[in-house]
Amino acid sequence: LPEAPAALTRFASAAPPTEAGLRLTFEDAARAARAASEPAREGQGVVDSAIARLSGLVTVRRGEEVVWGDQVAAELERARRSLEAGDIAGAVERLKRLPPPARSGMERWIGDAEALLAARAALGTLAAG
């Protein structure tokens, strides 16, 4: 009997992440990412503040490229769509494109998703023999 891979043994005493759990926690993590990416409002003029709010409400795209608007919101939406389609790896790939402040809000979620993907890969390797 082969020794279990680290991607599986790490869950010997803790519950592993699940796809359902990732779906349930995505919105909270996305809110944290959006909050972390918002520029400080202090010292902004009325026009700058209005433009910042408007860019959060309106996004102009050319295909997948955001021409004007909230890039973080666009990437989060793409990641959400990938997750809803069952493409966890695609969601992680999208989230890794976020700017560092926003990505920091998603780090725990990304870590859980990567742990699930690694565990699934390890199970596949074990099953293949």
CSV table of N, CA and C in Angstrom, one decimal:
chain,number,residue,atom,x,y,z
A,1,LEU,N,0.9,-1.2,0.0
A,1,LEU,CA,0.0,0.0,0.0
A,1,LEU,C,0.9,1.2,0.0
A,2,PRO,N,0.7,2.1,-1.0
A,2,PRO,CA,1.6,3.3,-1.0
A,2,PRO,C,1.2,4.3,0.1
A,3,GLU,N,2.2,5.1,0.5
A,3,GLU,CA,2.0,6.1,1.5
A,3,GLU,C,1.2,7.2,1.0
A,4,ALA,N,0.3,7.7,1.8
A,4,ALA,CA,-0.6,8.8,1.3
A,4,ALA,C,0.1,10.1,1.1
A,5,PRO,N,-0.2,10.8,0.0
A,5,PRO,CA,0.5,12.1,-0.3
A,5,PRO,C,0.1,13.1,0.8
A,6,ALA,N,1.0,14.1,0.9
A,6,ALA,CA,0.9,15.2,1.9
A,6,ALA,C,-0.4,16.0,1.6
A,7,ALA,N,-0.8,16.0,0.3
A,7,ALA,CA,-2.1,16.8,0.0
A,7,ALA,C,-3.3,16.1,0.6
A,8,LEU,N,-3.2,14.9,1.0
A,8,LEU,CA,-4.3,14.2,1.7
A,8,LEU,C,-4.0,14.1,3.2
A,9,THR,N,-2.8,13.8,3.6
A,9,THR,CA,-2.5,13.6,5.0
A,9,THR,C,-2.7,14.8,5.9
A,10,ARG,N,-2.6,16.0,5.2
A,10,ARG,CA,-2.9,17.2,6.0
A,10,ARG,C,-4.3,17.3,6.5
A,11,PHE,N,-5.2,16.5,6.0
A,11,PHE,CA,-6.6,16.5,6.4
A,11,PHE,C,-6.9,15.3,7.3
A,12,ALA,N,-5.9,14.7,7.9
A,12,ALA,CA,-6.1,13.6,8.7
A,12,ALA,C,-6.9,14.0,10.0
A,13,SER,N,-6.6,15.2,10.5
A,13,SER,CA,-7.3,15.6,11.7
A,13,SER,C,-8.1,16.9,11.5
A,14,ALA,N,-8.3,17.3,10.3
A,14,ALA,CA,-9.1,18.5,10.0
A,14,ALA,C,-9.9,18.2,8.8
A,15,ALA,N,-11.1,18.8,8.8
A,15,ALA,CA,-12.0,18.6,7.6
A,15,ALA,C,-11.4,19.3,6.4
A,16,PRO,N,-11.4,18.6,5.2
A,16,PRO,CA,-10.9,19.2,4.0
A,16,PRO,C,-11.9,20.2,3.5
A,17,PRO,N,-11.4,21.2,2.7
A,17,PRO,CA,-12.3,22.1,2.0
A,17,PRO,C,-13.2,21.3,1.0
A,18,THR,N,-14.4,21.8,0.7
A,18,THR,CA,-15.2,21.2,-0.2
A,18,THR,C,-15.6,22.2,-1.3
A,19,GLU,N,-16.1,21.7,-2.4
A,19,GLU,CA,-16.6,22.7,-3.4
A,19,GLU,C,-17.8,23.4,-2.9
A,20,ALA,N,-18.7,22.8,-2.2
A,20,ALA,CA,-19.8,23.4,-1.6
A,20,ALA,C,-19.4,24.5,-0.6
A,21,GLY,N,-18.4,24.2,0.2
A,21,GLY,CA,-17.9,25.2,1.1
A,21,GLY,C,-17.3,26.4,0.4
A,22,LEU,N,-16.6,26.1,-0.7
A,22,LEU,CA,-16.0,27.2,-1.4
A,22,LEU,C,-17.1,28.1,-2.0
A,23,ARG,N,-18.1,27.5,-2.5
A,23,ARG,CA,-19.2,28.3,-3.1
A,23,ARG,C,-19.9,29.2,-2.0
A,24,LEU,N,-20.0,28.6,-0.8
A,24,LEU,CA,-20.7,29.3,0.3
A,24,LEU,C,-19.8,30.5,0.9
A,25,THR,N,-18.5,30.3,0.8
A,25,THR,CA,-17.6,31.4,1.4
A,25,THR,C,-17.1,32.4,0.3
A,26,PHE,N,-17.4,32.1,-0.9
A,26,PHE,CA,-16.9,33.0,-2.0
A,26,PHE,C,-17.3,34.5,-1.8
A,27,GLU,N,-18.6,34.7,-1.5
A,27,GLU,CA,-19.1,36.1,-1.4
A,27,GLU,C,-18.5,36.9,-0.3
A,28,ASP,N,-18.3,36.2,0.8
A,28,ASP,CA,-17.6,36.9,2.0
A,28,ASP,C,-16.2,37.3,1.6
A,29,ALA,N,-15.5,36.4,1.0
A,29,ALA,CA,-14.1,36.6,0.5
A,29,ALA,C,-14.1,37.7,-0.5
A,30,ALA,N,-15.0,37.7,-1.4
A,30,ALA,CA,-15.1,38.7,-2.5
A,30,ALA,C,-15.3,40.1,-1.9
A,31,ARG,N,-16.2,40.1,-0.9
A,31,ARG,CA,-16.5,41.4,-0.2
A,31,ARG,C,-15.2,42.0,0.4
A,32,ALA,N,-14.4,41.1,1.1
A,32,ALA,CA,-13.2,41.5,1.7
A,32,ALA,C,-12.2,41.9,0.6
A,33,ALA,N,-12.2,41.3,-0.5
A,33,ALA,CA,-11.3,41.7,-1.6
A,33,ALA,C,-11.6,43.1,-2.1
A,34,ARG,N,-13.0,43.3,-2.3
A,34,ARG,CA,-13.4,44.6,-2.8
A,34,ARG,C,-13.1,45.7,-1.8
A,35,ALA,N,-13.3,45.4,-0.5
A,35,ALA,CA,-13.0,46.4,0.5
A,35,ALA,C,-11.5,46.7,0.6
A,36,ALA,N,-10.7,45.7,0.4
A,36,ALA,CA,-9.2,45.9,0.5
A,36,ALA,C,-8.7,46.7,-0.7
A,37,SER,N,-9.5,46.6,-1.8
A,37,SER,CA,-9.0,47.3,-3.0
A,37,SER,C,-9.5,48.7,-3.2
A,38,GLU,N,-10.5,49.1,-2.3
A,38,GLU,CA,-11.0,50.5,-2.4
A,38,GLU,C,-10.0,51.5,-1.9
A,39,PRO,N,-9.7,52.5,-2.7
A,39,PRO,CA,-8.8,53.6,-2.3
A,39,PRO,C,-9.4,54.3,-1.1
A,40,ALA,N,-8.5,54.8,-0.3
A,40,ALA,CA,-9.0,55.6,0.9
A,40,ALA,C,-9.8,56.8,0.4
A,41,ARG,N,-10.9,57.1,0.9
A,41,ARG,CA,-11.7,58.2,0.5
A,41,ARG,C,-11.3,59.5,1.1
A,42,GLU,N,-10.4,59.5,2.1
A,42,GLU,CA,-10.0,60.7,2.7
A,42,GLU,C,-9.2,61.5,1.8
A,43,GLY,N,-9.4,62.8,1.7
A,43,GLY,CA,-8.6,63.7,0.9
A,43,GLY,C,-9.1,63.7,-0.5
A,44,GLN,N,-10.1,62.9,-0.9
A,44,GLN,CA,-10.5,62.9,-2.3
A,44,GLN,C,-11.5,64.1,-2.5
A,45,GLY,N,-11.4,64.7,-3.6
A,45,GLY,CA,-12.3,65.8,-3.9
A,45,GLY,C,-13.7,65.2,-4.3
A,46,VAL,N,-14.7,66.0,-4.5
A,46,VAL,CA,-16.0,65.5,-4.8
A,46,VAL,C,-16.0,64.8,-6.2
A,47,VAL,N,-15.3,65.4,-7.1
A,47,VAL,CA,-15.3,64.7,-8.5
A,47,VAL,C,-14.6,63.4,-8.4
A,48,ASP,N,-13.4,63.3,-7.7
A,48,ASP,CA,-12.7,62.1,-7.6
A,48,ASP,C,-13.6,61.0,-6.9
A,49,SER,N,-14.2,61.4,-5.9
A,49,SER,CA,-15.1,60.5,-5.1
A,49,SER,C,-16.2,60.0,-6.0
A,50,ALA,N,-16.8,60.9,-6.8
A,50,ALA,CA,-17.9,60.5,-7.7
A,50,ALA,C,-17.5,59.6,-8.8
A,51,ILE,N,-16.3,59.8,-9.3
A,51,ILE,CA,-15.7,58.9,-10.3
A,51,ILE,C,-15.4,57.6,-9.8
A,52,ALA,N,-14.9,57.5,-8.6
A,52,ALA,CA,-14.6,56.2,-7.9
A,52,ALA,C,-15.9,55.4,-7.7
A,53,ARG,N,-16.9,56.1,-7.2
A,53,ARG,CA,-18.2,55.4,-7.0
A,53,ARG,C,-18.8,54.9,-8.3
A,54,LEU,N,-18.7,55.8,-9.4
A,54,LEU,CA,-19.3,55.4,-10.7
A,54,LEU,C,-18.5,54.3,-11.3
A,55,SER,N,-17.2,54.2,-11.1
A,55,SER,CA,-16.4,53.1,-11.7
A,55,SER,C,-16.8,51.8,-11.0
A,56,GLY,N,-17.3,51.9,-9.8
A,56,GLY,CA,-17.7,50.7,-9.1
A,56,GLY,C,-19.1,50.2,-9.6
A,57,LEU,N,-19.8,51.1,-10.2
A,57,LEU,CA,-21.2,50.7,-10.7
A,57,LEU,C,-21.2,50.4,-12.2
A,58,VAL,N,-20.4,51.1,-12.9
A,58,VAL,CA,-20.4,50.9,-14.4
A,58,VAL,C,-19.1,50.4,-14.9
A,59,THR,N,-19.1,49.3,-15.7
A,59,THR,CA,-17.9,48.8,-16.3
A,59,THR,C,-18.1,48.7,-17.8
A,60,VAL,N,-17.1,49.3,-18.5
A,60,VAL,CA,-17.1,49.2,-19.9
A,60,VAL,C,-16.0,48.2,-20.3
A,61,ARG,N,-16.5,47.2,-21.1
A,61,ARG,CA,-15.6,46.2,-21.5
A,61,ARG,C,-15.4,46.1,-23.0
A,62,ARG,N,-14.3,45.6,-23.4
A,62,ARG,CA,-14.1,45.3,-24.8
A,62,ARG,C,-13.7,43.8,-24.8
A,63,GLY,N,-14.7,42.9,-25.0
A,63,GLY,CA,-14.5,41.5,-24.8
A,63,GLY,C,-14.3,41.2,-23.3
A,64,GLU,N,-13.2,40.6,-23.0
A,64,GLU,CA,-12.9,40.3,-21.6
A,64,GLU,C,-12.1,41.4,-20.9
A,65,GLU,N,-11.6,42.4,-21.7
A,65,GLU,CA,-10.8,43.5,-21.2
A,65,GLU,C,-11.6,44.6,-20.6
A,66,VAL,N,-11.3,45.1,-19.4
A,66,VAL,CA,-12.0,46.2,-18.8
A,66,VAL,C,-11.4,47.5,-19.3
A,67,VAL,N,-12.2,48.3,-20.1
A,67,VAL,CA,-11.7,49.5,-20.6
A,67,VAL,C,-11.8,50.6,-19.5
A,68,TRP,N,-12.9,50.6,-18.8
A,68,TRP,CA,-13.1,51.6,-17.8
A,68,TRP,C,-14.0,50.9,-16.7
A,69,GLY,N,-13.7,51.1,-15.5
A,69,GLY,CA,-14.5,50.6,-14.4
A,69,GLY,C,-13.7,49.8,-13.4
A,70,ASP,N,-14.3,49.1,-12.7
A,70,ASP,CA,-13.7,48.4,-11.5
A,70,ASP,C,-13.1,47.0,-12.0
A,71,GLN,N,-11.8,47.0,-12.2
A,71,GLN,CA,-11.1,45.8,-12.6
A,71,GLN,C,-11.2,44.7,-11.6
A,72,VAL,N,-11.2,45.0,-10.3
A,72,VAL,CA,-11.4,44.0,-9.3
A,72,VAL,C,-12.7,43.3,-9.4
A,73,ALA,N,-13.8,44.1,-9.5
A,73,ALA,CA,-15.1,43.6,-9.6
A,73,ALA,C,-15.3,42.7,-10.9
A,74,ALA,N,-14.6,43.1,-12.0
A,74,ALA,CA,-14.7,42.3,-13.2
A,74,ALA,C,-14.0,40.9,-13.0
A,75,GLU,N,-12.8,40.9,-12.4
A,75,GLU,CA,-12.1,39.6,-12.1
A,75,GLU,C,-12.9,38.8,-11.1
A,76,LEU,N,-13.5,39.4,-10.1
A,76,LEU,CA,-14.3,38.6,-9.2
A,76,LEU,C,-15.5,38.0,-9.8
A,77,GLU,N,-16.1,38.7,-10.7
A,77,GLU,CA,-17.2,38.2,-11.5
A,77,GLU,C,-16.8,37.0,-12.4
A,78,ARG,N,-15.7,37.1,-13.0
A,78,ARG,CA,-15.2,36.0,-13.9
A,78,ARG,C,-14.9,34.8,-13.0
A,79,ALA,N,-14.3,35.0,-11.8
A,79,ALA,CA,-14.0,33.9,-10.9
A,79,ALA,C,-15.3,33.3,-10.4
A,80,ARG,N,-16.3,34.1,-10.1
A,80,ARG,CA,-17.6,33.6,-9.6
A,80,ARG,C,-18.2,32.7,-10.7
A,81,ARG,N,-18.1,33.2,-12.0
A,81,ARG,CA,-18.7,32.4,-13.1
A,81,ARG,C,-18.0,31.1,-13.2
A,82,SER,N,-16.7,31.1,-13.1
A,82,SER,CA,-15.9,29.8,-13.2
A,82,SER,C,-16.3,28.9,-12.1
A,83,LEU,N,-16.4,29.4,-10.9
A,83,LEU,CA,-16.8,28.6,-9.7
A,83,LEU,C,-18.2,28.0,-9.9
A,84,GLU,N,-19.1,28.8,-10.4
A,84,GLU,CA,-20.5,28.3,-10.6
A,84,GLU,C,-20.5,27.2,-11.7
A,85,ALA,N,-19.5,27.2,-12.6
A,85,ALA,CA,-19.4,26.2,-13.7
A,85,ALA,C,-18.6,25.0,-13.2
A,86,GLY,N,-18.2,25.0,-11.9
A,86,GLY,CA,-17.4,23.9,-11.4
A,86,GLY,C,-15.9,23.9,-11.7
A,87,ASP,N,-15.5,25.0,-12.3
A,87,ASP,CA,-14.1,25.2,-12.7
A,87,ASP,C,-13.3,25.9,-11.6
A,88,ILE,N,-12.9,25.2,-10.5
A,88,ILE,CA,-12.3,25.8,-9.4
A,88,ILE,C,-10.9,26.3,-9.8
A,89,ALA,N,-10.2,25.5,-10.6
A,89,ALA,CA,-8.8,25.9,-11.1
A,89,ALA,C,-9.0,27.3,-11.9
A,90,GLY,N,-10.0,27.4,-12.7
A,90,GLY,CA,-10.2,28.6,-13.4
A,90,GLY,C,-10.5,29.8,-12.5
A,91,ALA,N,-11.3,29.6,-11.5
A,91,ALA,CA,-11.6,30.6,-10.5
A,91,ALA,C,-10.3,31.1,-9.8
A,92,VAL,N,-9.4,30.1,-9.4
A,92,VAL,CA,-8.2,30.5,-8.7
A,92,VAL,C,-7.3,31.3,-9.7
A,93,GLU,N,-7.2,30.8,-10.9
A,93,GLU,CA,-6.4,31.6,-11.9
A,93,GLU,C,-6.9,33.0,-12.0
A,94,ARG,N,-8.2,33.2,-12.1
A,94,ARG,CA,-8.7,34.6,-12.2
A,94,ARG,C,-8.4,35.4,-10.9
A,95,LEU,N,-8.5,34.8,-9.8
A,95,LEU,CA,-8.2,35.5,-8.5
A,95,LEU,C,-6.8,35.9,-8.3
A,96,LYS,N,-5.9,35.1,-8.9
A,96,LYS,CA,-4.5,35.4,-8.8
A,96,LYS,C,-4.1,36.6,-9.7
A,97,ARG,N,-5.0,37.0,-10.5
A,97,ARG,CA,-4.8,38.2,-11.4
A,97,ARG,C,-5.1,39.5,-10.6
A,98,LEU,N,-5.8,39.4,-9.5
A,98,LEU,CA,-6.2,40.5,-8.7
A,98,LEU,C,-4.9,41.3,-8.3
A,99,PRO,N,-5.1,42.6,-8.1
A,99,PRO,CA,-4.0,43.4,-7.6
A,99,PRO,C,-3.7,42.9,-6.1
A,100,PRO,N,-2.5,43.1,-5.6
A,100,PRO,CA,-2.2,42.6,-4.3
A,100,PRO,C,-3.2,42.9,-3.1
A,101,PRO,N,-3.6,44.2,-3.0
A,101,PRO,CA,-4.5,44.5,-1.9
A,101,PRO,C,-5.8,43.6,-2.0
A,102,ALA,N,-6.4,43.5,-3.2
A,102,ALA,CA,-7.6,42.7,-3.3
A,102,ALA,C,-7.3,41.2,-3.2
A,103,ARG,N,-6.2,40.8,-3.7
A,103,ARG,CA,-5.9,39.4,-3.6
A,103,ARG,C,-5.7,39.0,-2.1
A,104,SER,N,-5.2,39.9,-1.3
A,104,SER,CA,-5.1,39.6,0.1
A,104,SER,C,-6.4,39.2,0.8
A,105,GLY,N,-7.5,39.8,0.3
A,105,GLY,CA,-8.8,39.5,0.8
A,105,GLY,C,-9.3,38.1,0.4
A,106,MET,N,-8.7,37.6,-0.6
A,106,MET,CA,-9.1,36.3,-1.1
A,106,MET,C,-8.1,35.2,-0.7
A,107,GLU,N,-7.0,35.5,0.0
A,107,GLU,CA,-5.9,34.5,0.2
A,107,GLU,C,-6.4,33.2,0.9
A,108,ARG,N,-7.2,33.3,1.9
A,108,ARG,CA,-7.7,32.1,2.6
A,108,ARG,C,-8.6,31.3,1.6
A,109,TRP,N,-9.4,31.9,0.9
A,109,TRP,CA,-10.3,31.2,-0.1
A,109,TRP,C,-9.4,30.5,-1.1
A,110,ILE,N,-8.4,31.3,-1.7
A,110,ILE,CA,-7.5,30.7,-2.7
A,110,ILE,C,-6.8,29.5,-2.1
A,111,GLY,N,-6.3,29.6,-0.9
A,111,GLY,CA,-5.6,28.5,-0.2
A,111,GLY,C,-6.5,27.3,-0.1
A,112,ASP,N,-7.7,27.5,0.4
A,112,ASP,CA,-8.7,26.4,0.5
A,112,ASP,C,-8.9,25.7,-0.9
A,113,ALA,N,-9.1,26.6,-1.9
A,113,ALA,CA,-9.4,26.0,-3.3
A,113,ALA,C,-8.2,25.2,-3.8
A,114,GLU,N,-7.0,25.8,-3.5
A,114,GLU,CA,-5.8,25.1,-4.0
A,114,GLU,C,-5.6,23.7,-3.2
A,115,ALA,N,-5.9,23.7,-1.9
A,115,ALA,CA,-5.9,22.5,-1.1
A,115,ALA,C,-6.8,21.4,-1.7
A,116,LEU,N,-8.0,21.9,-2.0
A,116,LEU,CA,-9.0,21.0,-2.6
A,116,LEU,C,-8.5,20.4,-3.9
A,117,LEU,N,-8.0,21.3,-4.8
A,117,LEU,CA,-7.5,20.8,-6.1
A,117,LEU,C,-6.3,19.8,-5.9
A,118,ALA,N,-5.4,20.1,-4.9
A,118,ALA,CA,-4.3,19.2,-4.7
A,118,ALA,C,-4.8,17.9,-4.2
A,119,ALA,N,-5.8,17.9,-3.3
A,119,ALA,CA,-6.3,16.6,-2.7
A,119,ALA,C,-7.0,15.8,-3.8
A,120,ARG,N,-7.7,16.5,-4.7
A,120,ARG,CA,-8.4,15.8,-5.8
A,120,ARG,C,-7.3,15.2,-6.7
A,121,ALA,N,-6.2,15.9,-7.0
A,121,ALA,CA,-5.2,15.4,-7.9
A,121,ALA,C,-4.5,14.2,-7.2
A,122,ALA,N,-4.3,14.3,-5.9
A,122,ALA,CA,-3.6,13.2,-5.2
A,122,ALA,C,-4.5,11.9,-5.2
A,123,LEU,N,-5.8,12.1,-5.0
A,123,LEU,CA,-6.7,11.0,-5.1
A,123,LEU,C,-6.7,10.3,-6.5
A,124,GLY,N,-6.7,11.2,-7.5
A,124,GLY,CA,-6.6,10.7,-8.9
A,124,GLY,C,-5.4,9.9,-9.1
A,125,THR,N,-4.2,10.4,-8.6
A,125,THR,CA,-3.0,9.6,-8.8
A,125,THR,C,-3.0,8.3,-8.0
A,126,LEU,N,-3.6,8.3,-6.8
A,126,LEU,CA,-3.7,7.0,-6.1
A,126,LEU,C,-4.6,6.0,-6.8
A,127,ALA,N,-5.7,6.6,-7.4
A,127,ALA,CA,-6.7,5.7,-8.1
A,127,ALA,C,-6.1,5.1,-9.3
A,128,ALA,N,-5.2,5.9,-10.0
A,128,ALA,CA,-4.6,5.4,-11.2
A,128,ALA,C,-3.5,4.4,-10.9
A,129,GLY,N,-3.0,4.3,-9.7
A,129,GLY,CA,-2.1,3.3,-9.3
A,129,GLY,C,-0.7,3.5,-9.4
